[in-house]
mmCIF file with all atom_site columns, C-alpha atoms in Angstrom:
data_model
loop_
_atom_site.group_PDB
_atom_site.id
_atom_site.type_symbol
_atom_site.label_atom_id
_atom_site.label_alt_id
_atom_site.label_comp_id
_atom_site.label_asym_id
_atom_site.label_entity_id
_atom_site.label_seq_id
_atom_site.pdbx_PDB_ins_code
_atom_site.Cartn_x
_atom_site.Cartn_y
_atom_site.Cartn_z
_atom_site.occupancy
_atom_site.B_iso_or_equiv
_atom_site.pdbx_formal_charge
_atom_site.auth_seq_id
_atom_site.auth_comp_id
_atom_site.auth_asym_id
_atom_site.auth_atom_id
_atom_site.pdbx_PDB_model_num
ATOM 1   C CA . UNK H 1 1   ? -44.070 87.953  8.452  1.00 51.00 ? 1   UNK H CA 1
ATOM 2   C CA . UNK H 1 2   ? -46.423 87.300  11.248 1.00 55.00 ? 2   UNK H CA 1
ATOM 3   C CA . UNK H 1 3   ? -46.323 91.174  13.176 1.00 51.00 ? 3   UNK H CA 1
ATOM 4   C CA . UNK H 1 4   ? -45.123 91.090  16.928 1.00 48.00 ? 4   UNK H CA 1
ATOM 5   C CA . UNK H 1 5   ? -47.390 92.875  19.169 1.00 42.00 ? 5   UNK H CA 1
ATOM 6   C CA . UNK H 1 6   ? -45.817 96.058  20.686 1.00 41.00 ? 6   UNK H CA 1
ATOM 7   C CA . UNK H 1 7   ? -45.688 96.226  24.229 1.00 41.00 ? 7   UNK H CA 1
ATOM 8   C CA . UNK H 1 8   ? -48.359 98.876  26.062 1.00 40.00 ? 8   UNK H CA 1
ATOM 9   C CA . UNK H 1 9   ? -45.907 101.532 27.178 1.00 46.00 ? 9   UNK H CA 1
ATOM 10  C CA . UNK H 1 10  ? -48.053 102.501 29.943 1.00 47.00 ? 10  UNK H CA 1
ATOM 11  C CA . UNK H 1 11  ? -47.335 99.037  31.598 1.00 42.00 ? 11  UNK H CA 1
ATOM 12  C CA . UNK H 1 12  ? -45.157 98.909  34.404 1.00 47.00 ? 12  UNK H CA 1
ATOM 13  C CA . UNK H 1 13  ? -41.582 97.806  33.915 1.00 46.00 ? 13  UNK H CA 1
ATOM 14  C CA . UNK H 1 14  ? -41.812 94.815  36.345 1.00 44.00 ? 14  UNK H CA 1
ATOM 15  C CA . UNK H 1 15  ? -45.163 93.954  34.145 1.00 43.00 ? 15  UNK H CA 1
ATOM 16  C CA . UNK H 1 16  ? -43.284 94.498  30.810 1.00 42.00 ? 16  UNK H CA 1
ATOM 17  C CA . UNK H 1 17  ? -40.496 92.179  31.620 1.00 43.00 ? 17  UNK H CA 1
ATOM 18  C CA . UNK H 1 18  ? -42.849 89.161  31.059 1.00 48.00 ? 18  UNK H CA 1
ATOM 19  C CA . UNK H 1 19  ? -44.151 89.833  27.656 1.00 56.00 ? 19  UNK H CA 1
ATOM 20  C CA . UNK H 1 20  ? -43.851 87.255  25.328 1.00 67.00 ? 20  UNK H CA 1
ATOM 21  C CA . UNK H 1 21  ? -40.717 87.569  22.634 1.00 74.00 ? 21  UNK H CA 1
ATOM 22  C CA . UNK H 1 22  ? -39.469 85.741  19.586 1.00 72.00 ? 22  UNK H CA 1
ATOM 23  C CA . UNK H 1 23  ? -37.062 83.824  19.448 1.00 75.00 ? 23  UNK H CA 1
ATOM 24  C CA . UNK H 1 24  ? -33.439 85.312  18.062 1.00 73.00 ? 24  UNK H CA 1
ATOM 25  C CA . UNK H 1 25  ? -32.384 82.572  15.473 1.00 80.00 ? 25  UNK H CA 1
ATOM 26  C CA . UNK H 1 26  ? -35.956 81.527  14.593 1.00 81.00 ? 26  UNK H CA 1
ATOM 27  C CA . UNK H 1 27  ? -38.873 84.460  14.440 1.00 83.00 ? 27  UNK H CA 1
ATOM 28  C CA . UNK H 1 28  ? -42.374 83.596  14.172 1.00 86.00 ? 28  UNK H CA 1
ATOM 29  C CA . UNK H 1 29  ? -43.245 83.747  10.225 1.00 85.00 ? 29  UNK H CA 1
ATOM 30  C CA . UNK H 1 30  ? -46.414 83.256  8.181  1.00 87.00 ? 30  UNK H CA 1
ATOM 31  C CA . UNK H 1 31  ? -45.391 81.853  4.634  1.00 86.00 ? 31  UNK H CA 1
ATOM 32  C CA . UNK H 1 32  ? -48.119 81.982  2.115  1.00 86.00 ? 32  UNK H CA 1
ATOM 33  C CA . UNK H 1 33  ? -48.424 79.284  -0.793 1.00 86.00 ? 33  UNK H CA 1
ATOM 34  C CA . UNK H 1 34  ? -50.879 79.950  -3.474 1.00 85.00 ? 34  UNK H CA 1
ATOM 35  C CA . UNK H 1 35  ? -53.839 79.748  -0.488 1.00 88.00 ? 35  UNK H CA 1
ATOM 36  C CA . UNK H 1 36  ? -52.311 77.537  2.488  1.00 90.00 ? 36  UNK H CA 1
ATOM 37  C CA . UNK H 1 37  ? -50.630 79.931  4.909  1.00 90.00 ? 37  UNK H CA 1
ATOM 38  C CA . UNK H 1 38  ? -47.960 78.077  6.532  1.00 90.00 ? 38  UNK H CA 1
ATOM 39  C CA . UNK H 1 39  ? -46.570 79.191  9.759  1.00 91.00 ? 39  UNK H CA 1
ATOM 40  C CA . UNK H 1 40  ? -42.857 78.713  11.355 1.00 88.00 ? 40  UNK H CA 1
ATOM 41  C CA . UNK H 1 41  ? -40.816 80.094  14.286 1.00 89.00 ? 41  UNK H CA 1
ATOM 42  C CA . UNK H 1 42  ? -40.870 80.357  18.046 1.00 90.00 ? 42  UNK H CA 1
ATOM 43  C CA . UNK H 1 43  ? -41.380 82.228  21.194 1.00 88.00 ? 43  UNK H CA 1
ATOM 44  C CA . UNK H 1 44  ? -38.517 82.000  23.689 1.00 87.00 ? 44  UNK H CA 1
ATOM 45  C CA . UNK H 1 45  ? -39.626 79.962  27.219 1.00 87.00 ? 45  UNK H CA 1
ATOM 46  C CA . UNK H 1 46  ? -42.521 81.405  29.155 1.00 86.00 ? 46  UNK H CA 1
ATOM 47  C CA . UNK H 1 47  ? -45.284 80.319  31.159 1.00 86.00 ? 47  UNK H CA 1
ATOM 48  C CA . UNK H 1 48  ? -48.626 80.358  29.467 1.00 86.00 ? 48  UNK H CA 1
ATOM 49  C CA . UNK H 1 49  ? -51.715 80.793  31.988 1.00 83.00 ? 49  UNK H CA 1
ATOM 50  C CA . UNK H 1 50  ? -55.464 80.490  31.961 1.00 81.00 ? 50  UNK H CA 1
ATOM 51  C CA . UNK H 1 51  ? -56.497 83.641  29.988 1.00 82.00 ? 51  UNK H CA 1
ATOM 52  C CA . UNK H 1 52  ? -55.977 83.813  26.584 1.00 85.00 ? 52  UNK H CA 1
ATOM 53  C CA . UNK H 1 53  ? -53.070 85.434  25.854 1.00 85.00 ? 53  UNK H CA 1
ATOM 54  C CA . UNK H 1 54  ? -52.471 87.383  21.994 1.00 85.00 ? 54  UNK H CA 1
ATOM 55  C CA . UNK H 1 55  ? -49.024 86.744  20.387 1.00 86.00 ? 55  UNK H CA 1
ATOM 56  C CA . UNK H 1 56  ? -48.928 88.021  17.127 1.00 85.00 ? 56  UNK H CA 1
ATOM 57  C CA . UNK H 1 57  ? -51.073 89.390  14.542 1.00 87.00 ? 57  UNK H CA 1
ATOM 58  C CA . UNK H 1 58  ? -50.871 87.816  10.963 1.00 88.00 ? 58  UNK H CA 1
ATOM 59  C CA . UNK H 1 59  ? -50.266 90.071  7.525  1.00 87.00 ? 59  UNK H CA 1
ATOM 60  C CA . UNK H 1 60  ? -53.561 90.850  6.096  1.00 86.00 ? 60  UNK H CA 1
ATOM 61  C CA . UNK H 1 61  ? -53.694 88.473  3.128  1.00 86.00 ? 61  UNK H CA 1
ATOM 62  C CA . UNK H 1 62  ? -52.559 85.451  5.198  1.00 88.00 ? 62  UNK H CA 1
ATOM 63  C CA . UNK H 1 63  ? -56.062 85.864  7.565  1.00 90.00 ? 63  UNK H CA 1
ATOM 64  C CA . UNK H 1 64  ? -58.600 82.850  8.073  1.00 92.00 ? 64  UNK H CA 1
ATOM 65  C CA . UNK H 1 65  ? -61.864 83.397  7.026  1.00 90.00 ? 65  UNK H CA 1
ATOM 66  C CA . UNK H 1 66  ? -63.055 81.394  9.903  1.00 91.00 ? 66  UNK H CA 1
ATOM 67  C CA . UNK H 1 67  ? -61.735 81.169  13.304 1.00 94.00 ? 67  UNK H CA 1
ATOM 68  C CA . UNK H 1 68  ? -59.266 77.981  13.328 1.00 94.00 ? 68  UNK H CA 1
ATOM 69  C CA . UNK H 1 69  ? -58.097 76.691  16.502 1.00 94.00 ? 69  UNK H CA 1
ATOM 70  C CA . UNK H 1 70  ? -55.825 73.517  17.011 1.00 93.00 ? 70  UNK H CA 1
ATOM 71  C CA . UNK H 1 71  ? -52.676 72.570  18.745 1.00 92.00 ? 71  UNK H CA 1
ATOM 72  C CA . UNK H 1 72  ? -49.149 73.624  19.258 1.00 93.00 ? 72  UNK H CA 1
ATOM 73  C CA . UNK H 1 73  ? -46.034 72.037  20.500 1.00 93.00 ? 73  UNK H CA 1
ATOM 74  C CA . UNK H 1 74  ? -44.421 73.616  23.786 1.00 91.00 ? 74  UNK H CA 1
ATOM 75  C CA . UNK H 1 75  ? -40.606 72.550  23.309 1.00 91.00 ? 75  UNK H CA 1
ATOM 76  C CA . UNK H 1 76  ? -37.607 72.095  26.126 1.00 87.00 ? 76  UNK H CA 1
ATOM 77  C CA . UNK H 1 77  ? -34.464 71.061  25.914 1.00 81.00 ? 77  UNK H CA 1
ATOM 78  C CA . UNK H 1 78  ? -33.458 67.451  26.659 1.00 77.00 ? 78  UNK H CA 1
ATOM 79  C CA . UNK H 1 79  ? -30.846 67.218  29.737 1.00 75.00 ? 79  UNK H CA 1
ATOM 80  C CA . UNK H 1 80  ? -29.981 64.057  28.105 1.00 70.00 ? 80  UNK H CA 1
ATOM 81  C CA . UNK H 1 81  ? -26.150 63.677  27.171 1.00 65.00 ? 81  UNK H CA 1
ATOM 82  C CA . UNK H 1 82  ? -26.913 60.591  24.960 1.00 63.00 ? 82  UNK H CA 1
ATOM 83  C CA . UNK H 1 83  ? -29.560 62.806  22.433 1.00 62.00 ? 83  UNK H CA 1
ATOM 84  C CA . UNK H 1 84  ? -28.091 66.495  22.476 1.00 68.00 ? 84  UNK H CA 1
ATOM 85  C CA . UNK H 1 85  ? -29.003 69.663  22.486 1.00 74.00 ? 85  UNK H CA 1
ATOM 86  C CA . UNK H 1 86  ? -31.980 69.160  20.959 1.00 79.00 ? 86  UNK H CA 1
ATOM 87  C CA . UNK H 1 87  ? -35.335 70.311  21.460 1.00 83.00 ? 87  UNK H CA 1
ATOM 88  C CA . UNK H 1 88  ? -38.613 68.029  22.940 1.00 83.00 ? 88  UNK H CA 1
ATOM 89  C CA . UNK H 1 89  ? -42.175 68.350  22.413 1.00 85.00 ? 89  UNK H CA 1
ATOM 90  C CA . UNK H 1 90  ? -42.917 67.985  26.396 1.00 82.00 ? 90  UNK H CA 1
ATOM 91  C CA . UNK H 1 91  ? -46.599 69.381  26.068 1.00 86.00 ? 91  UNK H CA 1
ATOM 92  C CA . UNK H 1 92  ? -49.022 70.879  23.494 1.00 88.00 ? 92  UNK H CA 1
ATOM 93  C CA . UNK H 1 93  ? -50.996 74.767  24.100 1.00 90.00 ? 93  UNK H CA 1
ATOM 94  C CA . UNK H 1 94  ? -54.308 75.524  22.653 1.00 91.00 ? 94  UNK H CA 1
ATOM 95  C CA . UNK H 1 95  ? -53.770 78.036  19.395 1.00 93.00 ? 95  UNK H CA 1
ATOM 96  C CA . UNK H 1 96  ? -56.355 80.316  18.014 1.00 94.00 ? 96  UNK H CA 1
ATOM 97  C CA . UNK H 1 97  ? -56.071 81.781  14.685 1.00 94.00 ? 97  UNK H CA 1
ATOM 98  C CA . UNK H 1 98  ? -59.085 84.432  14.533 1.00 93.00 ? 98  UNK H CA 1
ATOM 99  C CA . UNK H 1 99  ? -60.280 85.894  11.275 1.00 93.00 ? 99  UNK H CA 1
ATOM 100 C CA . UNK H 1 100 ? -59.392 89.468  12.918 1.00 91.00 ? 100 UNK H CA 1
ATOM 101 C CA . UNK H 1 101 ? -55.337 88.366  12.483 1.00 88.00 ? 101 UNK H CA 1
ATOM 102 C CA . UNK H 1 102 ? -54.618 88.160  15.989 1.00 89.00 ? 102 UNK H CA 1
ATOM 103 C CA . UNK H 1 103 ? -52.936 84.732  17.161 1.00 90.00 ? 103 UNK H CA 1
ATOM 104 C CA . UNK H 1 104 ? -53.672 83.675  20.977 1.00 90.00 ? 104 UNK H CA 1
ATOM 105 C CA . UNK H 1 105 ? -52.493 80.684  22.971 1.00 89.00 ? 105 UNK H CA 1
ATOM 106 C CA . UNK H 1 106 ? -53.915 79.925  26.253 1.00 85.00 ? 106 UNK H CA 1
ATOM 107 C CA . UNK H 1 107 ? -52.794 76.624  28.815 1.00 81.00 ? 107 UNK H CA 1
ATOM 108 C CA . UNK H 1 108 ? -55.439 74.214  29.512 1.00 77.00 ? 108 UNK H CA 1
ATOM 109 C CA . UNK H 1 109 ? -56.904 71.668  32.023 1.00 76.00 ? 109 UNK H CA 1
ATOM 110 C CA . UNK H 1 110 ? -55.382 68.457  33.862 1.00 74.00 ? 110 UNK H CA 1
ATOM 111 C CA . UNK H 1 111 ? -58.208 65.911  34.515 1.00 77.00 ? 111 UNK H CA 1
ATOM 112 C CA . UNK H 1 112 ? -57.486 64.008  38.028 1.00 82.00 ? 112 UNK H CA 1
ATOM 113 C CA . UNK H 1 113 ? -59.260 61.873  40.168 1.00 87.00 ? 113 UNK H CA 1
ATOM 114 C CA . UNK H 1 114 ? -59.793 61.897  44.054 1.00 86.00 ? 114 UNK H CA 1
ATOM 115 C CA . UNK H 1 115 ? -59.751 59.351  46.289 1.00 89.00 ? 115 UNK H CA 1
ATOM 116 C CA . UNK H 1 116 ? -63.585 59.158  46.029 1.00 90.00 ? 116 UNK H CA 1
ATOM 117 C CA . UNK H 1 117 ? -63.513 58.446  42.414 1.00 89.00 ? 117 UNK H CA 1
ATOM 118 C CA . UNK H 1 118 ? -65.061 62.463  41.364 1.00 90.00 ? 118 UNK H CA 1
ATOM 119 C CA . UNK H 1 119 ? -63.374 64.162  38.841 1.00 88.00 ? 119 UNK H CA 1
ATOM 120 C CA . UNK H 1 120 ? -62.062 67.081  39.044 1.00 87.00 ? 120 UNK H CA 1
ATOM 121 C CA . UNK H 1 121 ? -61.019 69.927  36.479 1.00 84.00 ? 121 UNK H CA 1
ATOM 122 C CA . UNK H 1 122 ? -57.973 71.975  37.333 1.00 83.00 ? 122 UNK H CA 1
ATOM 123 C CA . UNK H 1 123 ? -56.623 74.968  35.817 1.00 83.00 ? 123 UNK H CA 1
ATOM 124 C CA . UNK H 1 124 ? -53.013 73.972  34.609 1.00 82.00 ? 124 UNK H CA 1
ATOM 125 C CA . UNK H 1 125 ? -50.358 76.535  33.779 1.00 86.00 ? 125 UNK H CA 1
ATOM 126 C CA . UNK H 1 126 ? -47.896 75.600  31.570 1.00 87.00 ? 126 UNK H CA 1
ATOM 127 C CA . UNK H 1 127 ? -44.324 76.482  30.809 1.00 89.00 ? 127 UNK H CA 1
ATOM 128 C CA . UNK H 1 128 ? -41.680 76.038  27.316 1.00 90.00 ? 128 UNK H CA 1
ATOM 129 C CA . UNK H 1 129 ? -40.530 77.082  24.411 1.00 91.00 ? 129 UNK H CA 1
ATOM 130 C CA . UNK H 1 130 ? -43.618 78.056  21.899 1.00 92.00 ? 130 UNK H CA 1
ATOM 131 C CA . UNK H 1 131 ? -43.037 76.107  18.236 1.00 93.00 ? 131 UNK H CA 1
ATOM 132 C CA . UNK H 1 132 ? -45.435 77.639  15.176 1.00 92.00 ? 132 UNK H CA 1
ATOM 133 C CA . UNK H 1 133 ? -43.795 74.759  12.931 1.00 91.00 ? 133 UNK H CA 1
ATOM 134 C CA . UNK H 1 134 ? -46.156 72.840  11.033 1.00 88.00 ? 134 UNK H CA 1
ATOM 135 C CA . UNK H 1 135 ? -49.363 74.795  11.559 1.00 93.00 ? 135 UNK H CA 1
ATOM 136 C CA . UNK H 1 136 ? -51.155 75.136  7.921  1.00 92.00 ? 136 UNK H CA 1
ATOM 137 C CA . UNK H 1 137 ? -54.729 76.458  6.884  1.00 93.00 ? 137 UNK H CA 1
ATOM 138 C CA . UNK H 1 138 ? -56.673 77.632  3.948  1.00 90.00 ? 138 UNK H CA 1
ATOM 139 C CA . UNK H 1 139 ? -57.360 81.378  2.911  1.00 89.00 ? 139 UNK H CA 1
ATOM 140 C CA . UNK H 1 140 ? -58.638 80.618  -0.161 1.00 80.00 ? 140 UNK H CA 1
ATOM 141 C CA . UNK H 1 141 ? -62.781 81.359  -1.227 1.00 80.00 ? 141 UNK H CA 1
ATOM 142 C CA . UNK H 1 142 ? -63.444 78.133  -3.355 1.00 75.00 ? 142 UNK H CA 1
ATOM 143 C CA . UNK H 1 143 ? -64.574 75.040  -1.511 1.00 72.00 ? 143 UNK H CA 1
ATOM 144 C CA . UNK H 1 144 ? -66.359 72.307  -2.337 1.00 75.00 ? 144 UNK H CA 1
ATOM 145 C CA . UNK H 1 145 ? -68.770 70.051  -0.710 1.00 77.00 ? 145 UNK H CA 1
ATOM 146 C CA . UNK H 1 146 ? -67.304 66.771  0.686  1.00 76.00 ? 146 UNK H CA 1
ATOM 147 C CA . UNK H 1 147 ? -69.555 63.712  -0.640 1.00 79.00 ? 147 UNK H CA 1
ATOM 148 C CA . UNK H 1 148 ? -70.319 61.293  2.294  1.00 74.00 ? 148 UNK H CA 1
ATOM 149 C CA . UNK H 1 149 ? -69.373 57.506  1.641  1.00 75.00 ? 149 UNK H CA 1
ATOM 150 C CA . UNK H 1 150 ? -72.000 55.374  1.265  1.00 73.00 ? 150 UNK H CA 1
ATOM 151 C CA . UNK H 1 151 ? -71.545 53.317  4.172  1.00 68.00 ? 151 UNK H CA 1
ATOM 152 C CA . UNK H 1 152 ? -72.027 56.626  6.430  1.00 66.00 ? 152 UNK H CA 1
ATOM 153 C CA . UNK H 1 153 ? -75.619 57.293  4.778  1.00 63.00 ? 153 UNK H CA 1
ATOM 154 C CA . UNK H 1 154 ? -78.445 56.703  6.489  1.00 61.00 ? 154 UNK H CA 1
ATOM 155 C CA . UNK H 1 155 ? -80.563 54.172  4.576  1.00 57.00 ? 155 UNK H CA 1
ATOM 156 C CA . UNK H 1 156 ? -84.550 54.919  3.379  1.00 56.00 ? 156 UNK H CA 1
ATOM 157 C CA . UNK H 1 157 ? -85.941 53.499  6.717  1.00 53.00 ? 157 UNK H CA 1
ATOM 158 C CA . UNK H 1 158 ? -83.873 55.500  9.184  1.00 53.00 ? 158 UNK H CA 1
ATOM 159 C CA . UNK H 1 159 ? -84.577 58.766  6.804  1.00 57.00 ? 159 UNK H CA 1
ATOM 160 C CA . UNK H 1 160 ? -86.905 60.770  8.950  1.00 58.00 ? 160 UNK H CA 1
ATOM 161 C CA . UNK H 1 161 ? -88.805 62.808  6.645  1.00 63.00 ? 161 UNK H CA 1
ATOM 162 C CA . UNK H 1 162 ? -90.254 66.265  7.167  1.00 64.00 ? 162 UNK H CA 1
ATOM 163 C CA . UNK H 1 163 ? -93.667 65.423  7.558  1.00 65.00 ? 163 UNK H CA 1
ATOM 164 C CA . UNK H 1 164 ? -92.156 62.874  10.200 1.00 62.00 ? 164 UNK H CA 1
ATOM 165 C CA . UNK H 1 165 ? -90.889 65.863  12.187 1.00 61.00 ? 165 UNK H CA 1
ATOM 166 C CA . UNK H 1 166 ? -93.646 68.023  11.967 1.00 62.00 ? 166 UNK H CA 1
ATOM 167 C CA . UNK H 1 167 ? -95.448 65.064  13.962 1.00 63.00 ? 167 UNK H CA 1
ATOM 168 C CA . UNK H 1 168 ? -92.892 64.869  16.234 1.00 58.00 ? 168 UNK H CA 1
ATOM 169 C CA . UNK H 1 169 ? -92.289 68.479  17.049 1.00 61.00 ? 169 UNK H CA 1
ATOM 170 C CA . UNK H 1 170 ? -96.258 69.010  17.636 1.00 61.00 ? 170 UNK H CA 1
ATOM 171 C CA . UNK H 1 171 ? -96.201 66.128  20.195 1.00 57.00 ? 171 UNK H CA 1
ATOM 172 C CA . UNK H 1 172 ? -93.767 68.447  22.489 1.00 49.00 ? 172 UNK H CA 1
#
């Protein structure tokens, strides 16, 4: 099982009130499979800021061996009569799996334009129900090359060779 982080008890109570806890029906779990870890649960609602923000440390022998980061679903519930009570995947939270076994989640960036056309980068808090489901990665020590397809090799005259780049480099 992925291990909750404790609460500091030297935190104030109003501070305390806002840590981040599992879900009741469906705790946060790291399964592993021969060598794909394979993780499942959530975090009940909260809002997820700009800082990174830890959530869980994973079991020793389900650690990557390199940092992995990717992207999880941030669930609500649909309102909608017609579909249920059902859960909707309304946004997605960056996730960082760290070879240290700690699990953080920070919000990201909205991209908008002004009225003069500039972009502009925003920091963008943002708020639901944390889902783990479906996030899978390798612990295991024996990889392999991948061959590159033909197509994506560069052919004898676009090889630059290394006496080519020694003439280059003394140019600069």
């Amino acid at each position: 099982l992925i291990q909750m982080i404790q609460p500091d008890k030297s935190l104030k109570a109003e501070t305390q009130r806002f840590r981040l806890q599992p879900m009741h029906d469906d705790e946060p779990a790291a399964q592993l499979d021969g060598t794909i870890v394979t993780l499942q649960g959530r975090l009940m609602e909260a809002t997820y800021g700009f800082t990174s923000q830890i959530i869980g440390i994973l079991p020793e022998r389900c650690r990557p061996q390199r940092e992995i980061r990717c992207l999880a679903p941030l669930l609500r519930r649909s309102k909608d009569e017609d579909m249920g009570q059902c859960d909707i995947a309304d946004q997605s939270i960056a996730l960082t799996l760290k070879t240290d076994g700690k699990i953080t989640v920070h919000g990201g960036n909205v991209h908008l334009v002004d009225q003069k056309g500039n972009m502009r980068i925003l920091p963008q808090k943002k708020r639901g129900i944390l889902s783990l489901d479906g996030i899978h990665f390798y612990v295991g020590n024996d990889t392999a090359p991948v061959e590159v397809s033909n197509s994506l090799q560069k052919s004898d005259d676009q090889q630059i060779t290394d006496e080519k780049k020694k003439e280059i480099l003394q140019i600069f």
